Amino acid sequence: MQTITLNNGLQVPQLGLGVWQSGNGELLQEALAVAFETGYRHIDTAAFYHNEAGVGQAMKHSGIDRAQFFITTKVWNEDQGYAQTLKAFERSLALLDSPYIDLYLIHWPVKGKERDTWKALEFLYREGKVKAIGVSNFLQHHLEALLPYCEIKPMINQLEHHPYLVQKDLQDFCRRQEIRFEAWSPLMQGGVFTIPLLQELSLKYNKTIAQLVLRWNIQNSIISIPKSIHPERIKENFDIWNFEIEAADLQLIDHLDKAQRVGPDPDVFG
Ligand code: NAD
């Protein structure tokens, strides 16, 4: 497993498993058991997904040392603000049944709340309750408004990112600010499978389209968190370490960009 180093020196496994819409029951437990057995150690959850308890339970049942895991959770929009965020964090911690969280994110920019919420994250970081802090769904103007008020810079920005929404300018801005770029919906919620170029490249590299897109993320230094609860897909998505996409093909995938979202627009949502 390749890792990405954050601006505080923390190493993040570059591929994780997203658990949005994975439930909080038996299916989630089975999916996480397969994922841990396959080698995943990075799990992306959120208070909003209502399955932090299931993630905590699966970690405990795995028998794997807590220090081996990289767990992300996020403060939901309605819980933002300084005091509310601290309260929401304690709830997440209790549900995850863990002494700390690896990465805590502001789930969406909520107008007027970003600075107070960020101050709460800085407090949690200084207290040692989280190993890294960051944001999600922050466009460049959201970051430009927040950064002057940061004593600690966000370490990650988690955004919608896939071949139809590449956001090169935002990637470059984050890189200049030493904020690592993390892709949500990397498989376009299943939309990547019908893109003709990816079908061609899949034949060329003898890899599935999912593997190709995730490998494109890895080679672009992007952290990626595809979701699946199907054992064979969980394993398939992890099997991306034994091939290289040529530079010219990476660019062809970049050029598929249409600025097309499958999720909400951060300027409207939140
Ligand atoms: P995704 O792009 O990961 O696509 C998931 C879909 O693709 C599922 O239907 C899954 O069954 C299918 N799939 C996965 N692997 C496959 C394979 N190998 N072959 C065929 N089909 C496959 O979409 P997502 O779930 O929206 O995003 C991934 C994760 O990102 C979420 O689970 C969540 O953790 C995170 N996320 C974060 C935000 C945010 O606002 N921060 C928003 C959405 C998602």
Short mmCIF file of C-alpha atoms and ligand atoms in Angstrom, two decimals:
data_model
loop_
_atom_site.label_atom_id
_atom_site.label_comp_id
_atom_site.label_asym_id
_atom_site.label_seq_id
_atom_site.Cartn_x
_atom_site.Cartn_y
_atom_site.Cartn_z
CA MET A 1 0.00 0.00 0.00
CA GLN A 2 1.35 3.35 -1.07
CA THR A 3 1.00 6.26 1.35
CA ILE A 4 0.73 10.03 0.98
CA THR A 5 2.47 12.25 3.53
CA LEU A 6 0.41 15.12 4.94
CA ASN A 7 1.85 18.56 5.76
CA ASN A 8 2.24 17.45 9.41
CA GLY A 9 4.22 14.33 8.45
CA LEU A 10 1.35 11.85 8.95
CA GLN A 11 1.18 9.02 6.40
CA VAL A 12 -2.20 8.22 4.84
CA PRO A 13 -2.82 4.96 2.95
CA GLN A 14 -3.57 6.28 -0.53
CA LEU A 15 -6.49 3.93 -1.12
CA GLY A 16 -9.34 3.63 1.36
CA LEU A 17 -12.83 2.18 1.46
CA GLY A 18 -15.78 4.59 1.45
CA VAL A 19 -18.79 3.44 3.46
CA TRP A 20 -21.50 5.92 2.48
CA GLN A 21 -24.76 4.02 1.85
CA SER A 22 -23.19 0.81 3.16
CA GLY A 23 -25.64 0.56 6.09
CA ASN A 24 -24.64 -0.10 9.68
CA GLY A 25 -25.46 -3.80 9.88
CA GLU A 26 -24.30 -7.23 8.82
CA LEU A 27 -23.47 -6.19 5.22
CA LEU A 28 -21.15 -3.47 6.49
CA GLN A 29 -19.46 -5.91 8.89
CA GLU A 30 -18.95 -8.42 6.07
CA ALA A 31 -17.62 -5.75 3.69
CA LEU A 32 -15.18 -4.41 6.28
CA ALA A 33 -14.01 -7.91 7.22
CA VAL A 34 -13.22 -8.61 3.54
CA ALA A 35 -11.57 -5.20 3.20
CA PHE A 36 -9.32 -5.71 6.24
CA GLU A 37 -8.40 -9.20 5.06
CA THR A 38 -7.56 -7.76 1.61
CA GLY A 39 -5.27 -5.15 3.16
CA TYR A 40 -7.37 -1.98 3.41
CA ARG A 41 -6.62 -0.03 6.58
CA HIS A 42 -8.14 3.32 5.58
CA ILE A 43 -11.92 3.75 6.04
CA ASP A 44 -13.92 6.85 5.15
CA THR A 45 -17.08 7.37 7.20
CA ALA A 46 -19.01 10.43 8.46
CA ALA A 47 -21.53 11.25 11.17
CA PHE A 48 -24.01 11.70 8.32
CA TYR A 49 -23.53 8.08 7.14
CA HIS A 50 -24.84 6.74 10.48
CA ASN A 51 -22.37 3.90 10.51
CA GLU A 52 -19.51 5.06 12.71
CA ALA A 53 -20.60 2.47 15.29
CA GLY A 54 -20.37 -0.30 12.68
CA VAL A 55 -16.89 0.85 11.64
CA GLY A 56 -15.78 0.86 15.30
CA GLN A 57 -17.23 -2.60 15.84
CA ALA A 58 -15.51 -4.01 12.74
CA MET A 59 -12.15 -2.59 13.84
CA LYS A 60 -12.54 -4.23 17.25
CA HIS A 61 -13.60 -7.58 15.75
CA SER A 62 -10.69 -7.61 13.32
CA GLY A 63 -8.17 -8.05 16.12
CA ILE A 64 -5.89 -5.65 14.21
CA ASP A 65 -4.07 -3.07 16.32
CA ARG A 66 -5.94 0.29 16.30
CA ALA A 67 -2.72 2.07 15.30
CA GLN A 68 -2.76 0.22 11.97
CA PHE A 69 -6.03 1.87 10.90
CA PHE A 70 -6.60 5.26 9.33
CA ILE A 71 -10.18 6.33 10.11
CA THR A 72 -11.77 9.47 8.70
CA THR A 73 -15.02 10.93 9.94
CA LYS A 74 -16.68 14.29 9.35
CA VAL A 75 -18.72 16.90 11.19
CA TRP A 76 -22.14 17.27 9.59
CA ASN A 77 -23.54 20.62 8.47
CA GLU A 78 -26.13 20.99 11.23
CA ASP A 79 -23.49 20.39 13.89
CA GLN A 80 -21.14 23.12 12.73
CA GLY A 81 -20.01 26.03 14.93
CA TYR A 82 -17.40 25.84 17.71
CA ALA A 83 -19.27 24.27 20.65
CA GLN A 84 -21.53 22.12 18.45
CA THR A 85 -18.54 20.67 16.59
CA LEU A 86 -16.80 19.71 19.83
CA LYS A 87 -20.00 17.96 20.94
CA ALA A 88 -20.43 16.21 17.58
CA PHE A 89 -16.82 15.06 17.73
CA GLU A 90 -17.34 13.42 21.13
CA ARG A 91 -20.38 11.58 19.73
CA SER A 92 -18.36 10.32 16.76
CA LEU A 93 -15.52 9.24 19.02
CA ALA A 94 -17.91 7.31 21.27
CA LEU A 95 -19.60 5.61 18.29
CA LEU A 96 -16.24 4.67 16.77
CA ASP A 97 -15.25 3.42 20.24
CA SER A 98 -11.76 4.77 19.74
CA PRO A 99 -9.48 7.01 21.83
CA TYR A 100 -8.78 9.20 18.77
CA ILE A 101 -9.71 9.80 15.14
CA ASP A 102 -7.09 9.83 12.40
CA LEU A 103 -8.68 12.50 10.20
CA TYR A 104 -11.56 14.82 11.07
CA LEU A 105 -13.10 16.85 8.24
CA ILE A 106 -15.61 19.67 7.87
CA HIS A 107 -18.09 17.79 5.65
CA TRP A 108 -19.29 20.83 3.64
CA PRO A 109 -18.61 24.56 3.83
CA VAL A 110 -21.58 26.06 5.72
CA LYS A 111 -21.76 29.79 5.13
CA GLY A 112 -20.79 31.76 8.21
CA LYS A 113 -19.78 28.67 10.21
CA GLU A 114 -16.49 27.69 8.55
CA ARG A 115 -14.14 29.67 10.82
CA ASP A 116 -15.69 28.62 14.14
CA THR A 117 -15.86 25.01 13.01
CA TRP A 118 -12.22 25.16 11.92
CA LYS A 119 -11.21 26.61 15.33
CA ALA A 120 -12.86 23.58 16.97
CA LEU A 121 -10.88 21.24 14.70
CA GLU A 122 -7.65 23.07 15.59
CA PHE A 123 -8.50 22.65 19.28
CA LEU A 124 -9.11 18.90 18.83
CA TYR A 125 -5.83 18.57 16.94
CA ARG A 126 -3.86 20.38 19.64
CA GLU A 127 -5.53 18.19 22.29
CA GLY A 128 -4.25 15.12 20.42
CA LYS A 129 -7.76 13.79 19.81
CA VAL A 130 -7.28 13.82 16.05
CA LYS A 131 -4.09 13.07 14.13
CA ALA A 132 -5.02 15.26 11.16
CA ILE A 133 -7.68 17.83 10.28
CA GLY A 134 -9.07 18.96 6.98
CA VAL A 135 -12.03 20.06 4.93
CA SER A 136 -14.30 18.54 2.34
CA ASN A 137 -16.06 20.16 -0.60
CA PHE A 138 -14.11 23.40 -0.23
CA LEU A 139 -13.61 25.14 -3.58
CA GLN A 140 -10.74 27.58 -4.03
CA HIS A 141 -12.77 30.57 -2.85
CA HIS A 142 -13.86 28.69 0.29
CA LEU A 143 -10.20 27.95 1.08
CA GLU A 144 -9.08 31.49 0.30
CA ALA A 145 -11.67 32.78 2.79
CA LEU A 146 -10.66 30.28 5.49
CA LEU A 147 -6.85 30.18 5.19
CA PRO A 148 -6.14 33.65 6.68
CA TYR A 149 -7.90 32.51 9.87
CA CYS A 150 -6.06 29.17 10.15
CA GLU A 151 -3.37 28.72 12.76
CA ILE A 152 -3.10 25.17 11.45
CA LYS A 153 -3.67 24.69 7.72
CA PRO A 154 -6.10 22.00 6.51
CA MET A 155 -4.13 18.87 5.65
CA ILE A 156 -6.65 17.39 3.22
CA ASN A 157 -9.47 18.61 1.00
CA GLN A 158 -11.85 15.77 0.08
CA LEU A 159 -13.77 16.54 -3.11
CA GLU A 160 -15.81 14.95 -5.83
CA HIS A 161 -13.24 13.86 -8.41
CA HIS A 162 -13.46 11.49 -11.38
CA PRO A 163 -12.70 11.59 -15.11
CA TYR A 164 -15.64 13.94 -15.81
CA LEU A 165 -14.76 16.30 -12.90
CA VAL A 166 -10.98 16.65 -12.75
CA GLN A 167 -10.71 20.18 -11.23
CA LYS A 168 -7.05 20.67 -12.26
CA ASP A 169 -6.96 24.30 -11.06
CA LEU A 170 -8.26 23.31 -7.66
CA GLN A 171 -5.75 20.44 -7.53
CA ASP A 172 -2.94 22.90 -8.32
CA PHE A 173 -4.17 25.40 -5.73
CA CYS A 174 -4.31 22.68 -3.06
CA ARG A 175 -0.82 21.49 -4.02
CA ARG A 176 0.57 25.04 -3.65
CA GLN A 177 -1.05 25.26 -0.22
CA GLU A 178 0.29 21.79 0.77
CA ILE A 179 -3.28 20.53 1.13
CA ARG A 180 -3.61 16.95 -0.10
CA PHE A 181 -6.39 16.22 -2.59
CA GLU A 182 -8.71 13.31 -1.84
CA ALA A 183 -11.29 11.97 -4.32
CA TRP A 184 -14.84 11.08 -3.38
CA SER A 185 -17.03 9.26 -5.91
CA PRO A 186 -13.82 8.33 -7.78
CA LEU A 187 -15.84 5.86 -9.90
CA MET A 188 -18.49 8.51 -10.61
CA GLN A 189 -20.95 6.37 -8.62
CA GLY A 190 -20.67 3.73 -11.34
CA GLY A 191 -20.69 6.21 -14.27
CA VAL A 192 -17.10 5.50 -15.36
CA PHE A 193 -17.96 2.06 -16.75
CA THR A 194 -19.57 3.36 -19.94
CA ILE A 195 -16.85 5.86 -20.96
CA PRO A 196 -15.44 4.62 -24.33
CA LEU A 197 -11.83 5.77 -23.75
CA LEU A 198 -11.74 3.88 -20.46
CA GLN A 199 -13.13 0.79 -22.18
CA GLU A 200 -10.26 1.01 -24.71
CA LEU A 201 -7.60 1.57 -22.05
CA SER A 202 -9.03 -1.29 -20.03
CA LEU A 203 -8.26 -3.61 -22.97
CA LYS A 204 -4.80 -2.08 -23.49
CA TYR A 205 -3.72 -2.55 -19.86
CA ASN A 206 -5.76 -5.71 -19.25
CA LYS A 207 -7.22 -4.09 -16.13
CA THR A 208 -10.81 -3.31 -15.23
CA ILE A 209 -12.10 0.24 -15.66
CA ALA A 210 -12.34 0.62 -11.88
CA GLN A 211 -8.68 -0.40 -11.50
CA LEU A 212 -7.64 1.99 -14.25
CA VAL A 213 -9.43 4.99 -12.74
CA LEU A 214 -8.13 4.26 -9.24
CA ARG A 215 -4.60 3.83 -10.63
CA TRP A 216 -4.99 7.20 -12.41
CA ASN A 217 -5.73 8.70 -8.96
CA ILE A 218 -2.71 7.00 -7.40
CA GLN A 219 -0.31 8.17 -10.11
CA ASN A 220 -1.66 11.73 -9.75
CA SER A 221 -0.90 11.67 -5.98
CA ILE A 222 -4.60 11.72 -5.14
CA ILE A 223 -6.04 9.80 -2.20
CA SER A 224 -9.01 7.72 -3.31
CA ILE A 225 -11.89 6.13 -1.38
CA PRO A 226 -14.09 4.01 -3.70
CA LYS A 227 -17.17 2.43 -2.13
CA SER A 228 -18.35 -1.13 -2.49
CA ILE A 229 -19.92 -3.76 -0.26
CA HIS A 230 -19.30 -6.58 -2.78
CA PRO A 231 -16.32 -8.74 -1.78
CA GLU A 232 -15.09 -9.24 -5.35
CA ARG A 233 -15.21 -5.49 -6.11
CA ILE A 234 -13.54 -4.59 -2.81
CA LYS A 235 -10.69 -6.94 -3.75
CA GLU A 236 -10.59 -5.79 -7.39
CA ASN A 237 -10.31 -2.12 -6.37
CA PHE A 238 -7.34 -2.94 -4.14
CA ASP A 239 -5.44 -4.79 -6.85
CA ILE A 240 -3.86 -1.72 -8.47
CA TRP A 241 -0.26 -1.80 -7.31
CA ASN A 242 1.22 -3.97 -10.05
CA PHE A 243 0.88 -1.77 -13.13
CA GLU A 244 1.68 1.74 -14.42
CA ILE A 245 -0.41 3.89 -16.74
CA GLU A 246 1.76 5.66 -19.33
CA ALA A 247 2.00 9.47 -19.00
CA ALA A 248 0.22 10.03 -22.34
CA ASP A 249 -2.72 7.88 -21.21
CA LEU A 250 -2.92 9.70 -17.85
CA GLN A 251 -3.33 12.89 -19.86
CA LEU A 252 -6.00 11.36 -22.08
CA ILE A 253 -8.00 10.54 -18.95
CA ASP A 254 -7.45 14.09 -17.61
CA HIS A 255 -8.84 15.42 -20.88
CA LEU A 256 -12.15 13.62 -20.39
CA ASP A 257 -13.00 16.45 -17.97
CA LYS A 258 -16.42 18.04 -18.54
CA ALA A 259 -16.75 19.79 -15.16
CA GLN A 260 -19.72 17.47 -14.66
CA ARG A 261 -20.84 16.56 -11.14
CA VAL A 262 -22.68 13.47 -9.90
CA GLY A 263 -23.02 15.01 -6.43
CA PRO A 264 -24.08 18.40 -5.09
CA ASP A 265 -22.34 21.66 -5.98
CA PRO A 266 -20.51 23.02 -2.91
CA ASP A 267 -21.65 26.53 -3.82
CA VAL A 268 -25.27 25.48 -3.42
CA PHE A 269 -25.24 22.66 -0.87
CA GLY A 270 -24.43 23.11 2.79
P1 NAD B 1 -18.01 5.65 -6.01
O1 NAD B 1 -17.54 6.45 -7.16
O2 NAD B 1 -17.03 5.06 -5.10
O3 NAD B 1 -18.95 4.54 -6.66
C1 NAD B 1 -19.58 3.60 -5.90
C2 NAD B 1 -20.40 2.70 -6.82
O4 NAD B 1 -19.54 2.01 -7.72
C3 NAD B 1 -21.14 1.64 -6.03
O5 NAD B 1 -22.41 1.42 -6.63
C4 NAD B 1 -20.28 0.41 -6.19
O6 NAD B 1 -20.96 -0.81 -6.07
C5 NAD B 1 -19.72 0.61 -7.59
N1 NAD B 1 -18.42 -0.06 -7.69
C6 NAD B 1 -17.37 0.06 -6.85
N2 NAD B 1 -16.35 -0.69 -7.27
C7 NAD B 1 -16.75 -1.28 -8.42
C8 NAD B 1 -16.12 -2.18 -9.31
N3 NAD B 1 -14.89 -2.60 -9.13
N4 NAD B 1 -16.86 -2.60 -10.40
C9 NAD B 1 -18.12 -2.18 -10.60
N5 NAD B 1 -18.76 -1.34 -9.78
C10 NAD B 1 -18.07 -0.89 -8.70
O7 NAD B 1 -19.09 6.56 -5.24
P2 NAD B 1 -19.42 7.04 -3.76
O8 NAD B 1 -19.83 5.94 -2.88
O9 NAD B 1 -20.35 8.18 -3.96
O10 NAD B 1 -18.03 7.64 -3.23
C11 NAD B 1 -17.09 6.88 -2.51
C12 NAD B 1 -16.96 7.35 -1.07
O11 NAD B 1 -16.65 8.73 -1.02
C13 NAD B 1 -18.27 7.26 -0.26
O12 NAD B 1 -18.57 5.94 0.15
C14 NAD B 1 -17.95 8.19 0.88
O13 NAD B 1 -17.12 7.55 1.83
C15 NAD B 1 -17.18 9.30 0.17
N6 NAD B 1 -18.05 10.46 -0.19
C16 NAD B 1 -17.78 11.66 0.40
C17 NAD B 1 -18.57 12.75 0.11
C18 NAD B 1 -18.28 14.07 0.77
O14 NAD B 1 -19.11 14.98 0.67
N7 NAD B 1 -17.17 14.22 1.43
C19 NAD B 1 -19.64 12.64 -0.81
C20 NAD B 1 -19.87 11.42 -1.41
C21 NAD B 1 -19.05 10.34 -1.10
#
